[in-house]
Coordinates of C-alpha atoms and ligand atoms in Angstrom, one line a residue:
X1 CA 77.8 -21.2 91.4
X2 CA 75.0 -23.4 89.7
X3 CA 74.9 -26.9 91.3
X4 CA 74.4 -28.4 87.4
X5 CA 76.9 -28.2 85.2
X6 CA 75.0 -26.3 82.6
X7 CA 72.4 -23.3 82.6
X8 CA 70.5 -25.2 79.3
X9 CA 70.8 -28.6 77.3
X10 CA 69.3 -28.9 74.5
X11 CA 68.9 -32.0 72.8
X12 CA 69.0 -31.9 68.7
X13 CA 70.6 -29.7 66.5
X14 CA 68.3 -28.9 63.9
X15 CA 66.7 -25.6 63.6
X16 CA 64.8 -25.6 66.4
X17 CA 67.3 -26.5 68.5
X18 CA 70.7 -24.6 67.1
X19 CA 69.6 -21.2 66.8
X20 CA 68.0 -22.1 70.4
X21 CA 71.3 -22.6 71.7
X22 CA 72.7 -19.5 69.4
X23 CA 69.6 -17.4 71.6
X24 CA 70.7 -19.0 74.9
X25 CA 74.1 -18.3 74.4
X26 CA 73.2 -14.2 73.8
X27 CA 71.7 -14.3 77.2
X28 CA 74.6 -15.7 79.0
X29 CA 73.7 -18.6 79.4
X30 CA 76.2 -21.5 79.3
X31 CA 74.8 -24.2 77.2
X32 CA 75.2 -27.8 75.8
X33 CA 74.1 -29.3 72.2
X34 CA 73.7 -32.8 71.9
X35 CA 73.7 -34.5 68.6
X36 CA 73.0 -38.0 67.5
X37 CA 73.7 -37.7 63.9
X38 CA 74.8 -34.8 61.3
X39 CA 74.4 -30.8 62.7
X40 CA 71.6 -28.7 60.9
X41 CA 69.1 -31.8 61.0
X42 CA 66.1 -33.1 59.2
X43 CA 66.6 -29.5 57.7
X44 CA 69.6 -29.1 56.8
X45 CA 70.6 -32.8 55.8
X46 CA 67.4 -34.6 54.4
X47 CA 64.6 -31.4 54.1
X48 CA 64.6 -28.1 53.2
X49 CA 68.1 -27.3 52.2
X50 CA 68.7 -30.4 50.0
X51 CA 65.2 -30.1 48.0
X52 CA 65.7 -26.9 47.2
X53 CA 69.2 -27.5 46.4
X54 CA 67.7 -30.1 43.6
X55 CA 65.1 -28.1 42.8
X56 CA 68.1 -25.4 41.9
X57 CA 69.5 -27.8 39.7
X58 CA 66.1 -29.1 38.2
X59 CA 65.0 -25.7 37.6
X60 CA 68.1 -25.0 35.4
X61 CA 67.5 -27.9 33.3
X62 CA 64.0 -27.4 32.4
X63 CA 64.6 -23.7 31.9
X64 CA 67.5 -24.6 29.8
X65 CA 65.7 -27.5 27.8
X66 CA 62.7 -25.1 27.0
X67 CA 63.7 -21.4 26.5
X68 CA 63.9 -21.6 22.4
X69 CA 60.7 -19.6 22.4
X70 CA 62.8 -16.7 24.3
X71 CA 65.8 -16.9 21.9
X72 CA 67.3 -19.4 23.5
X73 CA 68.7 -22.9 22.1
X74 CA 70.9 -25.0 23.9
X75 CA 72.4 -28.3 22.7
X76 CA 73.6 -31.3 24.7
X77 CA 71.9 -30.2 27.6
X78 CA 72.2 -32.8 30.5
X79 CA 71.3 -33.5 33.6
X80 CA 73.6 -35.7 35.7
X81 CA 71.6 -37.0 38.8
X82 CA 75.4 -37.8 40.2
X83 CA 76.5 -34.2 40.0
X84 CA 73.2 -33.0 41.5
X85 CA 73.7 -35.1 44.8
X86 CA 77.4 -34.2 45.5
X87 CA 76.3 -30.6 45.1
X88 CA 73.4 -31.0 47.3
X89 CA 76.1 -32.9 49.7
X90 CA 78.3 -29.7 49.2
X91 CA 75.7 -27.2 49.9
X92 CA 74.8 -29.1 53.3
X93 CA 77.9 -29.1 54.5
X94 CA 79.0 -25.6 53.8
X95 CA 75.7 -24.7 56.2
X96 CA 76.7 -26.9 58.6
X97 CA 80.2 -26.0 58.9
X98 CA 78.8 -22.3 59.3
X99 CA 76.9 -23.6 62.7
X100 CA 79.7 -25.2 63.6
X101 CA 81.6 -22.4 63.6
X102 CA 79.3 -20.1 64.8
X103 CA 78.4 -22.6 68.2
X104 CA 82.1 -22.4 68.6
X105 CA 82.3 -18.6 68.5
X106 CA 79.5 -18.5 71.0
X107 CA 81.3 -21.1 73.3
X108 CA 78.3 -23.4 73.1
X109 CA 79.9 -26.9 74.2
X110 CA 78.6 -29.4 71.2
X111 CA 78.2 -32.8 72.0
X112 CA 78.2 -35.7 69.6
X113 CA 76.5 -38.7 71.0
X114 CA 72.7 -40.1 71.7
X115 CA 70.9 -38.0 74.5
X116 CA 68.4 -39.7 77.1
X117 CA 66.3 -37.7 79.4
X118 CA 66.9 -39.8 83.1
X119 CA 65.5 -37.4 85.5
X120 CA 64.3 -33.7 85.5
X121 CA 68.0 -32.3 85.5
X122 CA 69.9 -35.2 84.4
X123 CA 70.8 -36.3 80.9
X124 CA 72.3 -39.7 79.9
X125 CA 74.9 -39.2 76.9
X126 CA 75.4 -42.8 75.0
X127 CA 78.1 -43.3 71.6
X128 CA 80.8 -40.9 73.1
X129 CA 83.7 -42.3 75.1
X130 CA 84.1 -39.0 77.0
X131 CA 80.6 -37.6 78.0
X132 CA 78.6 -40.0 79.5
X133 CA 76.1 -38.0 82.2
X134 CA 74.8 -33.7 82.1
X135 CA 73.4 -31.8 84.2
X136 CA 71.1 -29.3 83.8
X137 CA 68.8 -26.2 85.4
X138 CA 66.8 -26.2 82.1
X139 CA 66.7 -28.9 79.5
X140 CA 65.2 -28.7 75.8
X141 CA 63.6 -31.5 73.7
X142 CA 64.4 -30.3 69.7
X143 CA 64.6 -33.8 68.4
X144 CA 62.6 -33.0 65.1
X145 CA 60.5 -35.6 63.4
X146 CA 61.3 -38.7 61.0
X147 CA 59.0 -40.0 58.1
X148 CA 56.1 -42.1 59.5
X149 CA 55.2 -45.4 57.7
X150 CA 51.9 -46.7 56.6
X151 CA 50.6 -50.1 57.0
X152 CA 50.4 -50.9 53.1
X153 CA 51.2 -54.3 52.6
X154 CA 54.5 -54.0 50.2
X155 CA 55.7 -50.9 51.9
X156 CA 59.0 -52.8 52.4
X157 CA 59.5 -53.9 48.9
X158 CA 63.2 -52.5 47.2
X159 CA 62.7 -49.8 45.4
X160 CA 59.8 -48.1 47.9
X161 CA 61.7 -44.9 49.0
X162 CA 60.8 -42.1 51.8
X163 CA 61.9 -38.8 50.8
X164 CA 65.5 -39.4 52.9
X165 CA 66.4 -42.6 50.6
X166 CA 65.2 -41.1 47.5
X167 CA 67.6 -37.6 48.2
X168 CA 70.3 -40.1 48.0
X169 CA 69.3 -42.0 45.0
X170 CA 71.8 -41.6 41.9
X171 CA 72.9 -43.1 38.6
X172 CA 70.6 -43.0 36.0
X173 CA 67.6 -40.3 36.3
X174 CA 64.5 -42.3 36.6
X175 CA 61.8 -43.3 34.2
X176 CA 58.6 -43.3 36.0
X177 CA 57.8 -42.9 39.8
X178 CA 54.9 -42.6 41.5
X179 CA 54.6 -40.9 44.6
X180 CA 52.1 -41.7 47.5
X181 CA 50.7 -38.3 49.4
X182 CA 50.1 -35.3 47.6
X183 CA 51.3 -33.0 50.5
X184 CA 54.1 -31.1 50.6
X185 CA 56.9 -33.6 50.5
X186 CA 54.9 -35.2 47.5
X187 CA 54.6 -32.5 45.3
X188 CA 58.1 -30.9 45.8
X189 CA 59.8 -34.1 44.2
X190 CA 56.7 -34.2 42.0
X191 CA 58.3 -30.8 40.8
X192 CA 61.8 -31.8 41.1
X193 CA 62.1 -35.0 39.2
X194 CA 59.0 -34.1 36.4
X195 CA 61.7 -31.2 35.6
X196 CA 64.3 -33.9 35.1
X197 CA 62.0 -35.4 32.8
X198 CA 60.9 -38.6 35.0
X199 CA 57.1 -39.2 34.3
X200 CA 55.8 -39.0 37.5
X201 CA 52.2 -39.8 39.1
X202 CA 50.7 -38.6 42.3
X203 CA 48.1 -40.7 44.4
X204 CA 46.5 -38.6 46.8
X205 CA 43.8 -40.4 49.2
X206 CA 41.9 -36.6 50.1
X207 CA 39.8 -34.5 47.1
X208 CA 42.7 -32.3 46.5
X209 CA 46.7 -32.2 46.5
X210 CA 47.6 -30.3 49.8
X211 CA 44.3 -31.0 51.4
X212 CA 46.1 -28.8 54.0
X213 CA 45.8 -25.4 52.7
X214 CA 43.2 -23.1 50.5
X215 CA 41.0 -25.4 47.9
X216 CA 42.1 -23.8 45.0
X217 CA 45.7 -23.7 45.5
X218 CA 45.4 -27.7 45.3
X219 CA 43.0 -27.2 42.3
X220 CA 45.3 -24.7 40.6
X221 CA 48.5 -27.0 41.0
X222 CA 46.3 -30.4 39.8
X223 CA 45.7 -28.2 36.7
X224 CA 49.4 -27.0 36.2
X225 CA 50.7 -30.3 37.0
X226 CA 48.8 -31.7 34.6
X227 CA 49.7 -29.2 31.6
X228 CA 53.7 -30.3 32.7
X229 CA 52.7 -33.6 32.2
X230 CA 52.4 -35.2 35.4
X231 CA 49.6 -37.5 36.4
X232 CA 47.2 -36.6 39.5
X233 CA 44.8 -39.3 41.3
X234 CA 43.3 -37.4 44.2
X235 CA 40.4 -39.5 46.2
X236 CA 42.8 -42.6 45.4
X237 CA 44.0 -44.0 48.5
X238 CA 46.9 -46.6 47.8
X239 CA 46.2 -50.3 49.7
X240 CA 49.4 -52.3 48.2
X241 CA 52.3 -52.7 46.6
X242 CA 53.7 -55.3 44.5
X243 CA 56.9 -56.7 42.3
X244 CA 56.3 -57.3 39.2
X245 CA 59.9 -58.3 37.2
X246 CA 61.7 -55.4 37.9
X247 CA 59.2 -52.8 38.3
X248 CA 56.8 -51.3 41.3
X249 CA 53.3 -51.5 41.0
X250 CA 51.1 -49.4 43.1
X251 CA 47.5 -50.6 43.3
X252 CA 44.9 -47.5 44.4
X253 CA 41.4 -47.3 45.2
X254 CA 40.1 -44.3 42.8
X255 CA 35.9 -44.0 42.2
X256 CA 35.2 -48.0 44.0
X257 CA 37.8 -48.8 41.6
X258 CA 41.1 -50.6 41.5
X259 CA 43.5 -49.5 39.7
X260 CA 47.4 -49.9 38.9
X261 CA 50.3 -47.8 38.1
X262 CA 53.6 -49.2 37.1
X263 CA 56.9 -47.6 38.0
X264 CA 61.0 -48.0 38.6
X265 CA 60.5 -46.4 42.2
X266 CA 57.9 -45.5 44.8
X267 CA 57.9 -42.4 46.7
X268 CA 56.4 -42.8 50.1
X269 CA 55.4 -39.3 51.6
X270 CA 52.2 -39.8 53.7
X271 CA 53.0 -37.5 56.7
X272 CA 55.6 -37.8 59.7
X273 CA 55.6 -38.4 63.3
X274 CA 57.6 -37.4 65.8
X275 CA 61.2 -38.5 67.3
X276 CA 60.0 -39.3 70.8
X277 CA 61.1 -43.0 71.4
X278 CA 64.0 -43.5 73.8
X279 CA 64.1 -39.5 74.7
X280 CA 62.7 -40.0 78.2
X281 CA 63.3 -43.2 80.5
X282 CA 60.4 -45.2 80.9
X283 CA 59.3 -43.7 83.8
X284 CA 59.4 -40.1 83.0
X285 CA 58.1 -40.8 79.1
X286 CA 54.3 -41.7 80.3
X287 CA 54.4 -38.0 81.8
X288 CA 55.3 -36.4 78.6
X289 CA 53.9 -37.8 75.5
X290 CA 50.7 -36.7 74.2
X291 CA 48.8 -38.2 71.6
X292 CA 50.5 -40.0 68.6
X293 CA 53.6 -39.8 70.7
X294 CA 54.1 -35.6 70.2
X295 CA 55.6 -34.0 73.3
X296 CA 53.4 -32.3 75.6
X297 CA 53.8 -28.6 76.1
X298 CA 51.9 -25.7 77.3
X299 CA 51.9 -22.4 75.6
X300 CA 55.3 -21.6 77.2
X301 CA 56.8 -24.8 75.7
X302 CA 56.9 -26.7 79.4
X303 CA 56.7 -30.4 79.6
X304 CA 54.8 -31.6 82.6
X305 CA 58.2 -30.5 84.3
X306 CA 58.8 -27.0 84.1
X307 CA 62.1 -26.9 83.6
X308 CA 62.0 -28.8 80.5
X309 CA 60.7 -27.4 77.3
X310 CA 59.9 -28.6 73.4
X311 CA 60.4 -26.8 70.5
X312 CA 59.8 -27.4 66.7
X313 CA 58.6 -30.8 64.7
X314 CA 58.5 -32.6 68.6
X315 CA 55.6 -31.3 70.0
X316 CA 53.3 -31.0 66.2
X317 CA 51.6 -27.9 65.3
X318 CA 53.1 -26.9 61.8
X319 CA 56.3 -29.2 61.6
X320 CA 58.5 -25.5 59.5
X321 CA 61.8 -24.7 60.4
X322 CA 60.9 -21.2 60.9
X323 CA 58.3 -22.4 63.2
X324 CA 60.8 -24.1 65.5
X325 CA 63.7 -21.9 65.1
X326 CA 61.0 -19.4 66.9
X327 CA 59.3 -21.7 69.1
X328 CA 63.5 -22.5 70.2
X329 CA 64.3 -18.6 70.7
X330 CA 60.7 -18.2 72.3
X331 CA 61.7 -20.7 75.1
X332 CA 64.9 -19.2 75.5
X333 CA 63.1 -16.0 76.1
X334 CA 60.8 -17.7 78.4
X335 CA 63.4 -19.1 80.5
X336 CA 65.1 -15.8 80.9
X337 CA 61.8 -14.0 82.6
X338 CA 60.2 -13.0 79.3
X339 CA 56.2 -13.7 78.4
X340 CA 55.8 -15.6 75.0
X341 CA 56.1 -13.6 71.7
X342 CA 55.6 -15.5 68.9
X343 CA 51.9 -15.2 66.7
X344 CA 51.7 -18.8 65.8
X345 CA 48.9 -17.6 63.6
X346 CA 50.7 -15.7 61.5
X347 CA 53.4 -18.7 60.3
X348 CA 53.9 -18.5 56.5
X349 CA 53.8 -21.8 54.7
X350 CA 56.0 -21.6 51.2
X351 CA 55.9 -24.7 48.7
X352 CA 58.3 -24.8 46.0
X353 CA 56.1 -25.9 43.2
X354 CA 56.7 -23.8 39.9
X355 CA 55.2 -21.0 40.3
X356 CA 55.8 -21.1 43.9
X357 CA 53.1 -21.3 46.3
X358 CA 52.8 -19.6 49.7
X359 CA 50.0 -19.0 52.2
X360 CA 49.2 -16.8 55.8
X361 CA 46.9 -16.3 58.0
X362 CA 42.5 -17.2 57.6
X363 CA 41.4 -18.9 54.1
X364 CA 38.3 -17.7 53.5
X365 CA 36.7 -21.4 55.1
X366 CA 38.8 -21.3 58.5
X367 CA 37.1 -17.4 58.9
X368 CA 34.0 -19.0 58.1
X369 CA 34.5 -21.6 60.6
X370 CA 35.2 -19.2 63.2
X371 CA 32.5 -17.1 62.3
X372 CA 34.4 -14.1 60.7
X373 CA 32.8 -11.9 58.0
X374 CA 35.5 -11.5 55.3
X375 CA 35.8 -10.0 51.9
X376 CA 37.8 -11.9 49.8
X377 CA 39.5 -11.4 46.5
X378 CA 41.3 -13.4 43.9
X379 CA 43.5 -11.2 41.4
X380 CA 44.5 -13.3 38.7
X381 CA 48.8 -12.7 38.2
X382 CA 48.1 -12.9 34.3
X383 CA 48.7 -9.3 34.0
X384 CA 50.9 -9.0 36.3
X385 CA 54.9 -7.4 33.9
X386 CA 57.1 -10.1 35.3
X387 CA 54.6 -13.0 35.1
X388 CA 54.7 -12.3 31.2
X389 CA 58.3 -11.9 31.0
X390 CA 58.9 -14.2 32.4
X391 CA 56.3 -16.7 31.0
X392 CA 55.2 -18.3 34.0
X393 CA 52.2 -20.2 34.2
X394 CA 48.5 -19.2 35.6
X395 CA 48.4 -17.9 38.9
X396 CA 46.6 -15.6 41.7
X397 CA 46.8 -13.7 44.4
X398 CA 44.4 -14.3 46.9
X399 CA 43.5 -11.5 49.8
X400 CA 41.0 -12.2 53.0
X401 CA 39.9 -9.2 54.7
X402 CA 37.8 -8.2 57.2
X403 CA 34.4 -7.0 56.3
X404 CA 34.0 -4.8 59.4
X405 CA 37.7 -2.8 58.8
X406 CA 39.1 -4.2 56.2
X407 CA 41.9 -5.6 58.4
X408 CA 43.7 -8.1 56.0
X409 CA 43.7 -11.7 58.1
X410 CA 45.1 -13.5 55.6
X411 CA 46.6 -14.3 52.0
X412 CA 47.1 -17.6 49.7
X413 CA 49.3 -16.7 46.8
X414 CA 50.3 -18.9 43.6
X415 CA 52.3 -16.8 41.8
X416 CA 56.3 -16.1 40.5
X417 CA 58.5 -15.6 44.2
X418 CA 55.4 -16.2 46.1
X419 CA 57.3 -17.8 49.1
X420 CA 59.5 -14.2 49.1
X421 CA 56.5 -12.2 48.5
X422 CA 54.5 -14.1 51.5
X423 CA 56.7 -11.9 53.9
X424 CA 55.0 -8.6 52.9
X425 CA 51.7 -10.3 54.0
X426 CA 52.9 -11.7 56.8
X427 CA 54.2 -8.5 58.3
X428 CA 51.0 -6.8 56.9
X429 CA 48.6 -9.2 58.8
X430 CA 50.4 -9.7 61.8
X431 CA 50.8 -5.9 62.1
X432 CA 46.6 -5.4 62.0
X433 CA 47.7 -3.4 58.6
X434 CA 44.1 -2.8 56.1
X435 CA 44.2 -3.3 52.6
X436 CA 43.9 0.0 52.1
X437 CA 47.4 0.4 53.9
X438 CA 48.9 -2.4 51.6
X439 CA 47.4 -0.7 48.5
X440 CA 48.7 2.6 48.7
X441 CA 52.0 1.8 49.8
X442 CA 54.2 2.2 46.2
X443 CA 55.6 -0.9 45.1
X444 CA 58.4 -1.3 42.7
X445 CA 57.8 -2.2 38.9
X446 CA 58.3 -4.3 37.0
X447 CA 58.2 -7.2 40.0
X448 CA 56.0 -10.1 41.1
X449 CA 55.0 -8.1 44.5
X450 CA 53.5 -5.2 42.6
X451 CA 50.8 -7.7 42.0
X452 CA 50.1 -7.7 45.6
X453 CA 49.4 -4.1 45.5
X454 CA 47.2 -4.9 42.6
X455 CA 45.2 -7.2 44.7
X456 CA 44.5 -5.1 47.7
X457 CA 43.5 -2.3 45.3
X458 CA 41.0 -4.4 43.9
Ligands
FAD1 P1 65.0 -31.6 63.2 O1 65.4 -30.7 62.1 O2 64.3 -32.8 62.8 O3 66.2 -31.9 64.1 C1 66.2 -32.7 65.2 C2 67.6 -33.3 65.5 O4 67.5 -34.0 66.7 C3 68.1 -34.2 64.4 O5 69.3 -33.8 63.9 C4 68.2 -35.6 65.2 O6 69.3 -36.3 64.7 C5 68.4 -35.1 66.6 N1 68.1 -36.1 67.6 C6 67.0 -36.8 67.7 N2 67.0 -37.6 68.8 C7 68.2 -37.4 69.4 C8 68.8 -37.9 70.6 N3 68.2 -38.8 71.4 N4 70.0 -37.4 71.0 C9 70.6 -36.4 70.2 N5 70.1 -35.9 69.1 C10 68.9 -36.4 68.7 N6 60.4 -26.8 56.4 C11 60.4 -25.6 56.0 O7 60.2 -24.6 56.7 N7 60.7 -25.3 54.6 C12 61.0 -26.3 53.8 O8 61.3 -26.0 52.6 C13 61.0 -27.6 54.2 N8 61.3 -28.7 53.4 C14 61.3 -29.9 53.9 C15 61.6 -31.0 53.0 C16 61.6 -32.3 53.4 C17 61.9 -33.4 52.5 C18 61.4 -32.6 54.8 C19 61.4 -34.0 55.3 C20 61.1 -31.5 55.7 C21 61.1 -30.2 55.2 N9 60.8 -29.2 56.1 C22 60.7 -27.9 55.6 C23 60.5 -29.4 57.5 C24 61.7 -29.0 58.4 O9 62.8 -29.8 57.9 C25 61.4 -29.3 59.8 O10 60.2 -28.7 60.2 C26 62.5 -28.9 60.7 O11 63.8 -29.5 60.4 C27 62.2 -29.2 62.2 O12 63.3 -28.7 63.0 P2 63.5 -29.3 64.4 O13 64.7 -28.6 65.0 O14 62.3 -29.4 65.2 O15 63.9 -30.9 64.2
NAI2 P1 51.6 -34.1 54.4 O1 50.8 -34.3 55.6 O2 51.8 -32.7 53.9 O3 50.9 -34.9 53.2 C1 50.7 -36.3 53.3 C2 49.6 -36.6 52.3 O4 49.5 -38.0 52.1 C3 48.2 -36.1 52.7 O5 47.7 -35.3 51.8 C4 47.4 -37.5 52.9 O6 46.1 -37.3 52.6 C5 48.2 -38.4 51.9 N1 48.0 -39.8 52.2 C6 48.1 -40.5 53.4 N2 47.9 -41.8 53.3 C7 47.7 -42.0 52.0 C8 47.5 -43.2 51.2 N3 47.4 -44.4 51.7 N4 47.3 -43.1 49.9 C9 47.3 -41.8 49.3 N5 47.6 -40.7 50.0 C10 47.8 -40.8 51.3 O7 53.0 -34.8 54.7 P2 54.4 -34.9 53.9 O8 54.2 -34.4 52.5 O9 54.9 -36.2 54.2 O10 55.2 -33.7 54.6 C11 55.5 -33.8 56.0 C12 55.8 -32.4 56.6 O11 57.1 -32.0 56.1 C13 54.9 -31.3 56.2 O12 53.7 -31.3 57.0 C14 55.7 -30.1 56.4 O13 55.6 -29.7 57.7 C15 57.1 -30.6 56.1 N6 57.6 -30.1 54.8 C16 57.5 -28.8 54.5 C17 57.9 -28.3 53.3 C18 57.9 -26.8 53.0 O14 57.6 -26.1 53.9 N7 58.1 -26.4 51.8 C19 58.4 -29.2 52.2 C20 58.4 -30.6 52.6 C21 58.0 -31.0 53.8

């Protein structure tokens, strides 16, 4: 018998570290899950699921307050920002009563309370009156990330939301709201509450919304935003906030210039960092973090001490929950005697902008960087059966091969189900497929992926 009580703890139950524990389980292992707060995690309660849970609901309300030009009138349409939480509440906790169930199923002990790293097989357990110290062979840090807050004067002021507060906000749908960061997080509510019918401005401090990904997607989605009616300041970098009455204003720097924005709420979205504080004791921390306080891990997730790993938002790289649901399964693997299997340059990044945005793999600048000769084409969706259909707005398909063998390396799509259509690609690069390969495999009609055939044909 083991001298510690458990084969694995994990600490966090968010992606990373549930379907970790779900992996660890398969192999035998006998494993612990502690939890501070709400199973499923950034994720589950306060990310993915409830945006796009919204976004369901947002969706429905434009389509259904502008479809007379397809036949269809609707009266008395409303949208009830009350109704839209509780359902978002709903959705969340069906999920997580779905983990729940499965952890129990798999006899993974779950553990409710505050987890502290005290030495390399020891973990403290504070906030639960009957667990107070683990033990552990292996231990695993999945304690996620939490929004990280910029030193604009007035960041404090009522009314200044990050994106957890403002998925709770209800009553009346908002007037105006300006949002500061045009990542990801930015221009998902930008979507969201613009389809509500909020007027809503973005402040980006880079050229380009998502300065993160392929220049045109970001030029592509200024211009669509600004046909829906939402206003884009990119090289505008925010340096206060003030009350004024009632309302928010947002001063920004755009071209040398001051300038000011009024609105009912402020949407703060400039990044995260990660949940590090408190996870080690003093002693052990210094040993761990890395810079801006991410974990530090080697390509087999290790710490500085071997036996304990770190998975998902913790330890940086691309902050998805499919990246640390795999990192999470990865370790397991790891620990169990297995070499490391994931392609972390082959993760799919999906934005759920409308249409949707996705991207994999090289842009054409990052092959350039690295000194890759690429052909590279951009087929236009315009043509595409279902893009007419269903009326969706301008969009492309982007395709980077290489020149040498026409192995496809990577793909940026803006186009109707591009975050389901980004699998295809992702298979297809990660598989050394060629765009010849991608071409002549028949694709269905009438669909948004036949497009993708289109592309590689092209
Ligand atoms: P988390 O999900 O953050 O989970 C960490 C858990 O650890 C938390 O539950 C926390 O309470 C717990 N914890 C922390 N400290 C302790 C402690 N000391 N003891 C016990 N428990 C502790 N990603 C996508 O792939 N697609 C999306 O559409 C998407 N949308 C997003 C939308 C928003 C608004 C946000 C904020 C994020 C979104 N993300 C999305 C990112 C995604 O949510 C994260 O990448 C993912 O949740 C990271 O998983 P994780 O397991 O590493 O950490
Ligand atoms: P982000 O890093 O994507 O974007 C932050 C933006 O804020 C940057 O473009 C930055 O230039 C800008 N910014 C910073 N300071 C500024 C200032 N003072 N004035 C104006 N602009 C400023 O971070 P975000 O949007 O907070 O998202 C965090 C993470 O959440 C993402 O990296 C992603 O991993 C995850 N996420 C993923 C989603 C998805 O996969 N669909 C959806 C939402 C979040």
């Amino acid at each position: 018998m083991s001298e510690f009580q458990y084969d694995l703890v994990i600490i966090g139950a968010g992606p990373g570290g549930y379907e970790a524990a779900y992996e660890a389980a398969d192999y035998g292992m006998k494993v612990a899950l502690v939890e501070k707060d709400l199973v499923g995690g950034t994720c589950l309660n306060r990310g993915c699921v409830p945006t796009k849970t919204m976004m369901h609901s947002s969706d429905a309300y434009r389509i259904a307050t502008c479809s007379e030009g397809i036949g269809i009138t609707a009266t008395g349409v409303k949208a009830d920002l009350d109704r839209i939480i509780d359902r978002k509440e709903e959705v969340s906790e069906t999920l997580r009563d779905g983990i729940l169930f499965l952890l129990k199923k798999k006899k993974i002990d779950y553990i409710q309370g505050t987890a502290q790293v005290t030495g390399e097989h020891t973990i403290a357990i504070s906030g639960n009156e009957e667990v107070s110290e683990l033990t552990a062979s292996n231990i695993m840090i999945a304690t996620g990330s939490e929004p990280a807050v910029p030193p604009i004067p007035g960041i404090d002021l009522p009314g200044v939301l990050d994106s957890t507060a403002l998925l709770e906000l209800r009553g009346e749908i908002m007037k105006d709201f300006v949002i500061i960061g045009g990542g990801v997080i930015g221009i998902e509510f930008a979507t969201i509450y613009s389809d509500l019918g909020t007027k809503v401005t973005v402040v980006e401090a880079l050229d380009r919304l998502l300065p993160n990904m392929d220049k045109e997607l970001g030029r592509s989605l200024k211009m669509n935003f600004k046909n829906r009616g939402i206003d884009v300041h990119t090289n505008a970098m925010v340096e206060k906030i003030e009350q004024r009455g009632d309302r928010l204003v947002c001063f920004y720097k755009e071209k040398d210039k001051v300038q000011e924005v009024e609105a009912d709420h402020i949407l703060v979205c400039t990044g995260r960092r990660p949940v590090t504080k408190g996870i080690f004791t003093t002693e052990l921390e210094e040993k761990v973090l890395g810079e801006r306080g991410f974990l530090k891990v080697d390509d087999c997730y290790r710490t500085a001490f071997p036996n304990i790993y770190g998975i998902g938002d913790v330890i940086g790289g691309t902050m998805l929950a499919h990246t640390a649901t795999a990192e999470g399964r990865d370790a397991v693997a790891i620990m169990n005697g297995h070499e490391p299997e994931i392609n972390q340059n082959v993760v799919a990044g999906c934005i759920y902008t409308s249409p949707e945005i996705a991207s994999v793999g090289l842009t054409q600048d990052e092959a350039k960087a690295a000194g890759i000769d690429v052909i590279v084409k951009k087929f236009p969706t315009s043509a595409n059966g279902k893009t007419v259909i269903e009326e969706l707005d301008r969009g492309f398909i982007k395709l980077v091969a290489s020149k040498e063998d026409h192995t496809l390396l990577g793909a940026q799509l803006m186009c109707g189900r591009a975050t389901d259509i980004i699998g295809e690609l992702a298979v297809a690069i990660a598989n050394g497929l060629t765009v010849e390969e991608v071409a002549n495999t028949i694709h269905p009609h009438p669909t948004f992926v036949e497009a993708v055939c289109d592309a590689a044909r092209s």
